[in-house]
């Protein structure tokens, strides 16, 4: 194939890949995160892996490469190029394939069973566009007990981590069997550690009045009945949940009790839970915030008239 024909072919290949990225973006216009390439930094923060292990050269399935360390904004979740400025380099990689030029291996991070590009984003993009299934890579593995599913969006990965944290919490505390409550659910990661800490603090205060330390099982039941359920009852009484779309009752338990502690430090221990819950709803609730913004604009209009 002549140089002119090769140039035309690589130009056509890039345009096809770029158009697929644009079409993918349009398809997910209501949920743009689903078409976004995942940031390796975000996943590290999510999984909190322990140590790094050098795995050396490996043949990696391309469908397991789901993100990038530094170029996640330049490609979509299928590694199709989103921006035209990627074209010259993308076409050079594409040309190498047509000329049977062996390219150096890419470098990847592996965490949670999935791979993230450290160097070689364009090579992965071209390989995916051509339907190539495997690629040579130098791999560094970050150790994590959590395994992620290929094809997941960042939001789905967050849910996978939350589910893992819930299993660990329920297993380690025997929470479900002790309370017969299986829906201690959260919308963000790290909250089961907060709950465990609340139980430990509750246990500490109970033990202050006892000669012998109560067992952890007893502390779990006491916290559930005397702390968690009363706060949830207050949240339901004040109809707070409807003001926080996408949040769970347990999310609001954490938010409200933290807010209550802050108010007690500011105004004294006599500040009631009911006062805190109502004030929290007014201050942070989405619907009430919208009403306050509308009232502010209405007030400004009135001022302009006068």
PDB file of C-alpha atoms in Angstrom:
ATOM      1  CA  UNK A   1       0.000   0.000   0.000  1.00  0.00           C
ATOM      2  CA  UNK A   2       1.389   3.388  -0.982  1.00  0.00           C
ATOM      3  CA  UNK A   3       2.131   6.107   1.547  1.00  0.00           C
ATOM      4  CA  UNK A   4      -0.778   8.151   0.193  1.00  0.00           C
ATOM      5  CA  UNK A   5      -3.198   5.249   0.597  1.00  0.00           C
ATOM      6  CA  UNK A   6      -1.862   4.519   4.089  1.00  0.00           C
ATOM      7  CA  UNK A   7      -2.375   8.140   5.069  1.00  0.00           C
ATOM      8  CA  UNK A   8      -5.944   8.032   3.781  1.00  0.00           C
ATOM      9  CA  UNK A   9      -6.576   4.762   5.643  1.00  0.00           C
ATOM     10  CA  UNK A  10      -5.250   5.989   8.984  1.00  0.00           C
ATOM     11  CA  UNK A  11      -7.241   9.202   8.553  1.00  0.00           C
ATOM     12  CA  UNK A  12     -10.384   7.144   7.969  1.00  0.00           C
ATOM     13  CA  UNK A  13      -9.609   4.876  10.959  1.00  0.00           C
ATOM     14  CA  UNK A  14      -9.209   7.832  13.298  1.00  0.00           C
ATOM     15  CA  UNK A  15     -12.385   9.516  12.074  1.00  0.00           C
ATOM     16  CA  UNK A  16     -14.351   6.301  12.622  1.00  0.00           C
ATOM     17  CA  UNK A  17     -12.982   5.924  16.155  1.00  0.00           C
ATOM     18  CA  UNK A  18     -13.550   9.610  16.922  1.00  0.00           C
ATOM     19  CA  UNK A  19     -17.135   9.447  15.625  1.00  0.00           C
ATOM     20  CA  UNK A  20     -17.791   6.419  17.824  1.00  0.00           C
ATOM     21  CA  UNK A  21     -16.661   8.443  20.824  1.00  0.00           C
ATOM     22  CA  UNK A  22     -19.017  11.282  19.854  1.00  0.00           C
ATOM     23  CA  UNK A  23     -21.921   8.875  19.339  1.00  0.00           C
ATOM     24  CA  UNK A  24     -21.162   7.202  22.659  1.00  0.00           C
ATOM     25  CA  UNK A  25     -21.240  10.601  24.364  1.00  0.00           C
ATOM     26  CA  UNK A  26     -24.613  11.421  22.783  1.00  0.00           C
ATOM     27  CA  UNK A  27     -26.037   8.046  23.852  1.00  0.00           C
ATOM     28  CA  UNK A  28     -25.076   8.773  27.449  1.00  0.00           C
ATOM     29  CA  UNK A  29     -25.954  12.454  27.500  1.00  0.00           C
ATOM     30  CA  UNK A  30     -28.188  11.965  30.554  1.00  0.00           C
ATOM     31  CA  UNK A  31     -25.573   9.862  32.355  1.00  0.00           C
ATOM     32  CA  UNK A  32     -22.215  11.147  31.051  1.00  0.00           C
ATOM     33  CA  UNK A  33     -20.240   9.252  33.712  1.00  0.00           C
ATOM     34  CA  UNK A  34     -21.142   5.965  32.018  1.00  0.00           C
ATOM     35  CA  UNK A  35     -19.207   7.028  28.910  1.00  0.00           C
ATOM     36  CA  UNK A  36     -16.197   8.339  30.810  1.00  0.00           C
ATOM     37  CA  UNK A  37     -12.854   6.569  31.052  1.00  0.00           C
ATOM     38  CA  UNK A  38     -12.042   5.809  34.686  1.00  0.00           C
ATOM     39  CA  UNK A  39      -9.306   7.697  36.485  1.00  0.00           C
ATOM     40  CA  UNK A  40      -6.696   5.464  38.109  1.00  0.00           C
ATOM     41  CA  UNK A  41      -6.230   8.055  40.866  1.00  0.00           C
ATOM     42  CA  UNK A  42      -9.942   7.866  41.703  1.00  0.00           C
ATOM     43  CA  UNK A  43      -9.820   4.076  41.901  1.00  0.00           C
ATOM     44  CA  UNK A  44      -6.756   4.190  44.157  1.00  0.00           C
ATOM     45  CA  UNK A  45      -8.631   6.483  46.531  1.00  0.00           C
ATOM     46  CA  UNK A  46     -11.615   4.158  46.375  1.00  0.00           C
ATOM     47  CA  UNK A  47      -9.826   0.846  46.946  1.00  0.00           C
ATOM     48  CA  UNK A  48      -6.947   2.104  49.108  1.00  0.00           C
ATOM     49  CA  UNK A  49      -4.563  -0.669  47.934  1.00  0.00           C
ATOM     50  CA  UNK A  50      -1.667  -1.676  50.162  1.00  0.00           C
ATOM     51  CA  UNK A  51       1.667  -2.297  48.473  1.00  0.00           C
ATOM     52  CA  UNK A  52       2.862  -2.405  44.860  1.00  0.00           C
ATOM     53  CA  UNK A  53       4.273  -5.584  43.307  1.00  0.00           C
ATOM     54  CA  UNK A  54       6.150  -5.600  40.004  1.00  0.00           C
ATOM     55  CA  UNK A  55       4.669  -8.364  37.818  1.00  0.00           C
ATOM     56  CA  UNK A  56       6.895  -7.871  34.768  1.00  0.00           C
ATOM     57  CA  UNK A  57       5.888  -8.577  31.187  1.00  0.00           C
ATOM     58  CA  UNK A  58       2.444 -10.062  30.625  1.00  0.00           C
ATOM     59  CA  UNK A  59      -0.083 -10.590  27.851  1.00  0.00           C
ATOM     60  CA  UNK A  60      -3.146  -8.675  29.027  1.00  0.00           C
ATOM     61  CA  UNK A  61      -6.741  -8.972  27.740  1.00  0.00           C
ATOM     62  CA  UNK A  62      -7.629  -5.569  26.330  1.00  0.00           C
ATOM     63  CA  UNK A  63     -11.209  -5.763  27.611  1.00  0.00           C
ATOM     64  CA  UNK A  64      -9.788  -5.640  31.154  1.00  0.00           C
ATOM     65  CA  UNK A  65      -8.056  -2.296  30.509  1.00  0.00           C
ATOM     66  CA  UNK A  66     -10.668   0.112  31.812  1.00  0.00           C
ATOM     67  CA  UNK A  67      -8.910   3.345  32.742  1.00  0.00           C
ATOM     68  CA  UNK A  68      -5.890   5.592  32.627  1.00  0.00           C
ATOM     69  CA  UNK A  69      -3.553   7.338  35.024  1.00  0.00           C
ATOM     70  CA  UNK A  70      -3.283  10.625  33.161  1.00  0.00           C
ATOM     71  CA  UNK A  71      -5.289  10.576  29.906  1.00  0.00           C
ATOM     72  CA  UNK A  72      -8.762   9.574  31.164  1.00  0.00           C
ATOM     73  CA  UNK A  73     -10.275  12.815  29.837  1.00  0.00           C
ATOM     74  CA  UNK A  74      -8.959  12.249  26.302  1.00  0.00           C
ATOM     75  CA  UNK A  75     -10.659   8.899  25.629  1.00  0.00           C
ATOM     76  CA  UNK A  76     -14.125   7.511  26.304  1.00  0.00           C
ATOM     77  CA  UNK A  77     -14.847   4.335  28.271  1.00  0.00           C
ATOM     78  CA  UNK A  78     -14.131   2.242  25.150  1.00  0.00           C
ATOM     79  CA  UNK A  79     -10.830   4.074  24.622  1.00  0.00           C
ATOM     80  CA  UNK A  80     -12.141   5.815  21.502  1.00  0.00           C
ATOM     81  CA  UNK A  81     -10.442   9.229  21.048  1.00  0.00           C
ATOM     82  CA  UNK A  82     -12.616  12.169  22.132  1.00  0.00           C
ATOM     83  CA  UNK A  83     -10.411  15.003  20.878  1.00  0.00           C
ATOM     84  CA  UNK A  84      -8.967  15.877  17.473  1.00  0.00           C
ATOM     85  CA  UNK A  85      -5.592  16.864  18.914  1.00  0.00           C
ATOM     86  CA  UNK A  86      -5.005  13.120  19.515  1.00  0.00           C
ATOM     87  CA  UNK A  87      -5.111  12.457  15.771  1.00  0.00           C
ATOM     88  CA  UNK A  88      -1.409  12.782  14.753  1.00  0.00           C
ATOM     89  CA  UNK A  89      -0.110  10.400  17.410  1.00  0.00           C
ATOM     90  CA  UNK A  90      -3.095   8.048  17.048  1.00  0.00           C
ATOM     91  CA  UNK A  91      -2.495   7.795  13.306  1.00  0.00           C
ATOM     92  CA  UNK A  92       1.222   7.089  13.814  1.00  0.00           C
ATOM     93  CA  UNK A  93       0.350   4.117  16.002  1.00  0.00           C
ATOM     94  CA  UNK A  94      -2.265   2.989  13.489  1.00  0.00           C
ATOM     95  CA  UNK A  95       0.299   3.279  10.672  1.00  0.00           C
ATOM     96  CA  UNK A  96       2.722   1.064  12.598  1.00  0.00           C
ATOM     97  CA  UNK A  97       0.084  -1.690  12.622  1.00  0.00           C
ATOM     98  CA  UNK A  98      -0.320  -1.509   8.844  1.00  0.00           C
ATOM     99  CA  UNK A  99       3.448  -1.617   8.376  1.00  0.00           C
ATOM    100  CA  UNK A 100       3.891  -4.510  10.841  1.00  0.00           C
ATOM    101  CA  UNK A 101       6.160  -2.386  13.022  1.00  0.00           C
ATOM    102  CA  UNK A 102       6.577  -3.877  16.500  1.00  0.00           C
ATOM    103  CA  UNK A 103       5.741  -1.261  19.096  1.00  0.00           C
ATOM    104  CA  UNK A 104       7.169  -1.320  22.622  1.00  0.00           C
ATOM    105  CA  UNK A 105       4.922  -2.821  25.317  1.00  0.00           C
ATOM    106  CA  UNK A 106       2.577  -0.525  27.159  1.00  0.00           C
ATOM    107  CA  UNK A 107       2.834  -0.099  30.937  1.00  0.00           C
ATOM    108  CA  UNK A 108      -0.147  -0.823  33.166  1.00  0.00           C
ATOM    109  CA  UNK A 109      -1.264  -0.739  36.766  1.00  0.00           C
ATOM    110  CA  UNK A 110      -3.418  -3.641  37.914  1.00  0.00           C
ATOM    111  CA  UNK A 111      -5.761  -3.214  40.864  1.00  0.00           C
ATOM    112  CA  UNK A 112      -8.917  -5.084  41.768  1.00  0.00           C
ATOM    113  CA  UNK A 113      -8.449  -7.407  38.789  1.00  0.00           C
ATOM    114  CA  UNK A 114      -8.607  -4.558  36.243  1.00  0.00           C
ATOM    115  CA  UNK A 115      -5.907  -2.591  34.411  1.00  0.00           C
ATOM    116  CA  UNK A 116      -5.172   1.129  34.073  1.00  0.00           C
ATOM    117  CA  UNK A 117      -2.803   2.631  31.512  1.00  0.00           C
ATOM    118  CA  UNK A 118       0.313   4.301  32.810  1.00  0.00           C
ATOM    119  CA  UNK A 119       1.873   4.733  29.351  1.00  0.00           C
ATOM    120  CA  UNK A 120       0.452   3.649  25.984  1.00  0.00           C
ATOM    121  CA  UNK A 121      -3.069   5.103  25.854  1.00  0.00           C
ATOM    122  CA  UNK A 122      -2.931   5.620  22.078  1.00  0.00           C
ATOM    123  CA  UNK A 123      -1.739   2.043  21.536  1.00  0.00           C
ATOM    124  CA  UNK A 124      -4.645   0.715  23.591  1.00  0.00           C
ATOM    125  CA  UNK A 125      -7.060   2.966  21.694  1.00  0.00           C
ATOM    126  CA  UNK A 126      -5.867   1.766  18.293  1.00  0.00           C
ATOM    127  CA  UNK A 127      -5.857  -1.861  19.415  1.00  0.00           C
ATOM    128  CA  UNK A 128      -9.459  -1.577  20.669  1.00  0.00           C
ATOM    129  CA  UNK A 129     -10.544   0.128  17.444  1.00  0.00           C
ATOM    130  CA  UNK A 130      -9.045  -2.769  15.461  1.00  0.00           C
ATOM    131  CA  UNK A 131     -10.676  -5.427  17.649  1.00  0.00           C
ATOM    132  CA  UNK A 132      -7.360  -6.765  18.953  1.00  0.00           C
ATOM    133  CA  UNK A 133      -7.983  -8.888  22.050  1.00  0.00           C
ATOM    134  CA  UNK A 134      -4.578  -8.995  23.768  1.00  0.00           C
ATOM    135  CA  UNK A 135      -1.648  -6.653  24.204  1.00  0.00           C
ATOM    136  CA  UNK A 136       1.866  -6.951  25.630  1.00  0.00           C
ATOM    137  CA  UNK A 137       2.299  -4.948  28.804  1.00  0.00           C
ATOM    138  CA  UNK A 138       4.649  -4.352  31.692  1.00  0.00           C
ATOM    139  CA  UNK A 139       2.493  -4.605  34.806  1.00  0.00           C
ATOM    140  CA  UNK A 140       2.694  -3.232  38.326  1.00  0.00           C
ATOM    141  CA  UNK A 141       0.057  -4.730  40.623  1.00  0.00           C
ATOM    142  CA  UNK A 142      -1.455  -2.858  43.577  1.00  0.00           C
ATOM    143  CA  UNK A 143      -2.683  -5.266  46.232  1.00  0.00           C
ATOM    144  CA  UNK A 144      -6.381  -5.112  47.131  1.00  0.00           C
ATOM    145  CA  UNK A 145      -8.852  -7.624  48.536  1.00  0.00           C
ATOM    146  CA  UNK A 146     -11.662  -6.033  46.530  1.00  0.00           C
ATOM    147  CA  UNK A 147     -12.269  -7.385  43.029  1.00  0.00           C
ATOM    148  CA  UNK A 148     -13.940  -5.160  40.471  1.00  0.00           C
ATOM    149  CA  UNK A 149     -16.044  -6.210  37.481  1.00  0.00           C
ATOM    150  CA  UNK A 150     -14.971  -5.358  33.949  1.00  0.00           C
ATOM    151  CA  UNK A 151     -17.394  -3.110  32.091  1.00  0.00           C
ATOM    152  CA  UNK A 152     -18.423  -1.260  35.238  1.00  0.00           C
ATOM    153  CA  UNK A 153     -18.781   2.500  35.411  1.00  0.00           C
ATOM    154  CA  UNK A 154     -17.176   4.378  38.283  1.00  0.00           C
ATOM    155  CA  UNK A 155     -20.565   4.539  39.996  1.00  0.00           C
ATOM    156  CA  UNK A 156     -20.965   0.776  39.724  1.00  0.00           C
ATOM    157  CA  UNK A 157     -17.455   0.283  41.104  1.00  0.00           C
ATOM    158  CA  UNK A 158     -18.351   2.443  44.092  1.00  0.00           C
ATOM    159  CA  UNK A 159     -21.350   0.173  44.738  1.00  0.00           C
ATOM    160  CA  UNK A 160     -19.100  -2.891  44.497  1.00  0.00           C
ATOM    161  CA  UNK A 161     -16.777  -1.419  47.130  1.00  0.00           C
ATOM    162  CA  UNK A 162     -19.713  -0.513  49.383  1.00  0.00           C
ATOM    163  CA  UNK A 163     -21.053  -4.073  49.091  1.00  0.00           C
ATOM    164  CA  UNK A 164     -17.628  -5.423  50.039  1.00  0.00           C
ATOM    165  CA  UNK A 165     -17.420  -3.101  53.046  1.00  0.00           C
ATOM    166  CA  UNK A 166     -20.907  -4.175  54.132  1.00  0.00           C
ATOM    167  CA  UNK A 167     -20.004  -7.877  53.957  1.00  0.00           C
ATOM    168  CA  UNK A 168     -16.877  -7.273  56.043  1.00  0.00           C
ATOM    169  CA  UNK A 169     -18.764  -5.201  58.635  1.00  0.00           C
ATOM    170  CA  UNK A 170     -21.606  -7.706  58.985  1.00  0.00           C
ATOM    171  CA  UNK A 171     -19.191 -10.631  59.222  1.00  0.00           C
ATOM    172  CA  UNK A 172     -16.859  -9.013  61.735  1.00  0.00           C
ATOM    173  CA  UNK A 173     -19.580  -7.637  64.033  1.00  0.00           C
ATOM    174  CA  UNK A 174     -22.276 -10.306  63.519  1.00  0.00           C
ATOM    175  CA  UNK A 175     -24.518  -7.269  63.100  1.00  0.00           C
ATOM    176  CA  UNK A 176     -27.326  -8.908  61.112  1.00  0.00           C
ATOM    177  CA  UNK A 177     -27.788 -11.887  63.425  1.00  0.00           C
ATOM    178  CA  UNK A 178     -27.667  -9.687  66.542  1.00  0.00           C
ATOM    179  CA  UNK A 179     -30.119  -7.039  65.345  1.00  0.00           C
ATOM    180  CA  UNK A 180     -32.026  -8.860  62.598  1.00  0.00           C
ATOM    181  CA  UNK A 181     -31.433  -5.682  60.589  1.00  0.00           C
ATOM    182  CA  UNK A 182     -29.951  -6.306  57.148  1.00  0.00           C
ATOM    183  CA  UNK A 183     -30.442  -2.926  55.473  1.00  0.00           C
ATOM    184  CA  UNK A 184     -27.731  -0.816  57.085  1.00  0.00           C
ATOM    185  CA  UNK A 185     -26.912   0.610  53.658  1.00  0.00           C
ATOM    186  CA  UNK A 186     -24.885   3.580  52.436  1.00  0.00           C
ATOM    187  CA  UNK A 187     -24.416   5.475  49.184  1.00  0.00           C
ATOM    188  CA  UNK A 188     -20.732   6.271  49.778  1.00  0.00           C
ATOM    189  CA  UNK A 189     -17.702   4.264  50.830  1.00  0.00           C
ATOM    190  CA  UNK A 190     -16.039   4.333  54.246  1.00  0.00           C
ATOM    191  CA  UNK A 191     -19.253   4.669  56.267  1.00  0.00           C
ATOM    192  CA  UNK A 192     -19.124   1.226  57.902  1.00  0.00           C
ATOM    193  CA  UNK A 193     -15.882   2.297  59.572  1.00  0.00           C
ATOM    194  CA  UNK A 194     -17.767   5.324  60.919  1.00  0.00           C
ATOM    195  CA  UNK A 195     -20.513   3.065  62.304  1.00  0.00           C
ATOM    196  CA  UNK A 196     -17.982   0.724  63.882  1.00  0.00           C
ATOM    197  CA  UNK A 197     -16.352   3.710  65.576  1.00  0.00           C
ATOM    198  CA  UNK A 198     -19.775   4.884  66.849  1.00  0.00           C
ATOM    199  CA  UNK A 199     -20.332   1.453  68.395  1.00  0.00           C
ATOM    200  CA  UNK A 200     -16.912   1.556  70.074  1.00  0.00           C
ATOM    201  CA  UNK A 201     -17.614   5.021  71.501  1.00  0.00           C
ATOM    202  CA  UNK A 202     -21.022   3.835  72.738  1.00  0.00           C
ATOM    203  CA  UNK A 203     -19.352   0.810  74.324  1.00  0.00           C
ATOM    204  CA  UNK A 204     -16.813   3.084  76.044  1.00  0.00           C
ATOM    205  CA  UNK A 205     -19.513   5.240  77.662  1.00  0.00           C
ATOM    206  CA  UNK A 206     -21.474   2.196  78.833  1.00  0.00           C
ATOM    207  CA  UNK A 207     -18.348   0.719  80.433  1.00  0.00           C
ATOM    208  CA  UNK A 208     -17.720   3.910  82.405  1.00  0.00           C
ATOM    209  CA  UNK A 209     -20.527   2.891  84.787  1.00  0.00           C
ATOM    210  CA  UNK A 210     -19.660  -0.795  84.967  1.00  0.00           C
ATOM    211  CA  UNK A 211     -17.035  -2.775  86.839  1.00  0.00           C
ATOM    212  CA  UNK A 212     -16.728  -5.369  84.090  1.00  0.00           C
ATOM    213  CA  UNK A 213     -16.465  -4.476  80.417  1.00  0.00           C
ATOM    214  CA  UNK A 214     -19.499  -5.474  78.370  1.00  0.00           C
ATOM    215  CA  UNK A 215     -18.898  -7.768  75.361  1.00  0.00           C
ATOM    216  CA  UNK A 216     -18.937  -6.317  71.853  1.00  0.00           C
ATOM    217  CA  UNK A 217     -22.156  -8.164  70.946  1.00  0.00           C
ATOM    218  CA  UNK A 218     -23.966  -6.392  73.773  1.00  0.00           C
ATOM    219  CA  UNK A 219     -22.552  -3.040  72.683  1.00  0.00           C
ATOM    220  CA  UNK A 220     -23.776  -3.602  69.111  1.00  0.00           C
ATOM    221  CA  UNK A 221     -27.325  -4.336  70.274  1.00  0.00           C
ATOM    222  CA  UNK A 222     -27.322  -1.394  72.686  1.00  0.00           C
ATOM    223  CA  UNK A 223     -26.056   1.041  70.052  1.00  0.00           C
ATOM    224  CA  UNK A 224     -28.652  -0.180  67.547  1.00  0.00           C
ATOM    225  CA  UNK A 225     -31.581   0.144  69.963  1.00  0.00           C
ATOM    226  CA  UNK A 226     -30.545   3.248  71.899  1.00  0.00           C
ATOM    227  CA  UNK A 227     -28.669   5.330  69.317  1.00  0.00           C
ATOM    228  CA  UNK A 228     -29.348   4.292  65.728  1.00  0.00           C
ATOM    229  CA  UNK A 229     -33.098   3.600  65.880  1.00  0.00           C
ATOM    230  CA  UNK A 230     -33.983   6.797  67.828  1.00  0.00           C
ATOM    231  CA  UNK A 231     -32.042   8.907  65.302  1.00  0.00           C
ATOM    232  CA  UNK A 232     -33.751   7.120  62.397  1.00  0.00           C
ATOM    233  CA  UNK A 233     -37.130   7.704  64.078  1.00  0.00           C
ATOM    234  CA  UNK A 234     -36.339  11.427  64.300  1.00  0.00           C
ATOM    235  CA  UNK A 235     -35.256  11.504  60.633  1.00  0.00           C
ATOM    236  CA  UNK A 236     -38.547   9.901  59.611  1.00  0.00           C
ATOM    237  CA  UNK A 237     -40.614  12.150  61.884  1.00  0.00           C
ATOM    238  CA  UNK A 238     -39.133  15.239  60.238  1.00  0.00           C
ATOM    239  CA  UNK A 239     -39.464  13.735  56.728  1.00  0.00           C
ATOM    240  CA  UNK A 240     -35.819  14.470  55.999  1.00  0.00           C
ATOM    241  CA  UNK A 241     -35.129  11.643  53.545  1.00  0.00           C
ATOM    242  CA  UNK A 242     -37.291  13.136  50.769  1.00  0.00           C
ATOM    243  CA  UNK A 243     -35.010  16.189  50.734  1.00  0.00           C
ATOM    244  CA  UNK A 244     -31.905  14.098  49.992  1.00  0.00           C
ATOM    245  CA  UNK A 245     -32.414  12.203  46.755  1.00  0.00           C
ATOM    246  CA  UNK A 246     -30.163   9.184  46.333  1.00  0.00           C
ATOM    247  CA  UNK A 247     -29.292   9.008  50.030  1.00  0.00           C
ATOM    248  CA  UNK A 248     -30.209   6.224  52.456  1.00  0.00           C
ATOM    249  CA  UNK A 249     -31.576   6.399  56.004  1.00  0.00           C
ATOM    250  CA  UNK A 250     -28.176   5.298  57.279  1.00  0.00           C
ATOM    251  CA  UNK A 251     -26.478   8.077  55.286  1.00  0.00           C
ATOM    252  CA  UNK A 252     -28.713  10.560  57.060  1.00  0.00           C
ATOM    253  CA  UNK A 253     -28.040   8.943  60.435  1.00  0.00           C
ATOM    254  CA  UNK A 254     -24.320   9.726  59.931  1.00  0.00           C
ATOM    255  CA  UNK A 255     -25.009  13.252  58.637  1.00  0.00           C
ATOM    256  CA  UNK A 256     -27.518  14.207  61.329  1.00  0.00           C
ATOM    257  CA  UNK A 257     -25.609  12.825  64.300  1.00  0.00           C
ATOM    258  CA  UNK A 258     -22.428  14.574  63.138  1.00  0.00           C
ATOM    259  CA  UNK A 259     -24.361  17.819  62.681  1.00  0.00           C
ATOM    260  CA  UNK A 260     -25.962  17.388  66.108  1.00  0.00           C
ATOM    261  CA  UNK A 261     -22.531  16.950  67.747  1.00  0.00           C
ATOM    262  CA  UNK A 262     -21.323  20.142  66.050  1.00  0.00           C
ATOM    263  CA  UNK A 263     -24.365  22.094  67.283  1.00  0.00           C
ATOM    264  CA  UNK A 264     -23.984  20.787  70.845  1.00  0.00           C
ATOM    265  CA  UNK A 265     -20.357  21.920  70.862  1.00  0.00           C
ATOM    266  CA  UNK A 266     -21.485  25.342  69.680  1.00  0.00           C
ATOM    267  CA  UNK A 267     -24.679  25.860  71.708  1.00  0.00           C
ATOM    268  CA  UNK A 268     -24.367  23.387  74.579  1.00  0.00           C
ATOM    269  CA  UNK A 269     -25.528  19.857  75.410  1.00  0.00           C
ATOM    270  CA  UNK A 270     -29.147  20.994  75.785  1.00  0.00           C
ATOM    271  CA  UNK A 271     -29.495  21.342  72.001  1.00  0.00           C
ATOM    272  CA  UNK A 272     -31.978  18.574  71.152  1.00  0.00           C
ATOM    273  CA  UNK A 273     -31.849  15.974  68.408  1.00  0.00           C
ATOM    274  CA  UNK A 274     -35.195  17.233  67.063  1.00  0.00           C
ATOM    275  CA  UNK A 275     -33.798  20.751  66.761  1.00  0.00           C
ATOM    276  CA  UNK A 276     -30.688  19.447  65.034  1.00  0.00           C
ATOM    277  CA  UNK A 277     -32.693  17.336  62.581  1.00  0.00           C
ATOM    278  CA  UNK A 278     -34.988  20.208  61.614  1.00  0.00           C
ATOM    279  CA  UNK A 279     -32.081  22.623  61.279  1.00  0.00           C
ATOM    280  CA  UNK A 280     -30.146  20.096  59.175  1.00  0.00           C
ATOM    281  CA  UNK A 281     -33.112  19.659  56.833  1.00  0.00           C
ATOM    282  CA  UNK A 282     -33.502  23.425  56.408  1.00  0.00           C
ATOM    283  CA  UNK A 283     -29.763  24.059  55.957  1.00  0.00           C
ATOM    284  CA  UNK A 284     -28.821  21.206  53.610  1.00  0.00           C
ATOM    285  CA  UNK A 285     -32.044  19.825  52.135  1.00  0.00           C
ATOM    286  CA  UNK A 286     -32.194  20.170  48.353  1.00  0.00           C
ATOM    287  CA  UNK A 287     -35.852  21.167  48.187  1.00  0.00           C
ATOM    288  CA  UNK A 288     -35.595  23.666  51.003  1.00  0.00           C
ATOM    289  CA  UNK A 289     -32.408  25.063  49.457  1.00  0.00           C
ATOM    290  CA  UNK A 290     -34.248  25.565  46.158  1.00  0.00           C
ATOM    291  CA  UNK A 291     -37.054  27.351  47.983  1.00  0.00           C
ATOM    292  CA  UNK A 292     -34.520  29.602  49.705  1.00  0.00           C
ATOM    293  CA  UNK A 293     -32.891  30.464  46.369  1.00  0.00           C
ATOM    294  CA  UNK A 294     -36.295  31.273  44.830  1.00  0.00           C
ATOM    295  CA  UNK A 295     -37.147  33.447  47.821  1.00  0.00           C
ATOM    296  CA  UNK A 296     -33.813  35.242  47.461  1.00  0.00           C
ATOM    297  CA  UNK A 297     -34.495  36.039  43.793  1.00  0.00           C
ATOM    298  CA  UNK A 298     -38.031  37.138  44.649  1.00  0.00           C
ATOM    299  CA  UNK A 299     -36.661  39.424  47.353  1.00  0.00           C
ATOM    300  CA  UNK A 300     -34.169  40.973  44.902  1.00  0.00           C
ATOM    301  CA  UNK A 301     -36.939  41.613  42.366  1.00  0.00           C
ATOM    302  CA  UNK A 302     -39.012  43.340  45.033  1.00  0.00           C
ATOM    303  CA  UNK A 303     -36.031  45.494  45.960  1.00  0.00           C
ATOM    304  CA  UNK A 304     -35.495  46.468  42.313  1.00  0.00           C
ATOM    305  CA  UNK A 305     -39.144  47.538  41.987  1.00  0.00           C
ATOM    306  CA  UNK A 306     -38.791  49.833  44.967  1.00  0.00           C
TER     307      UNK A 306
END
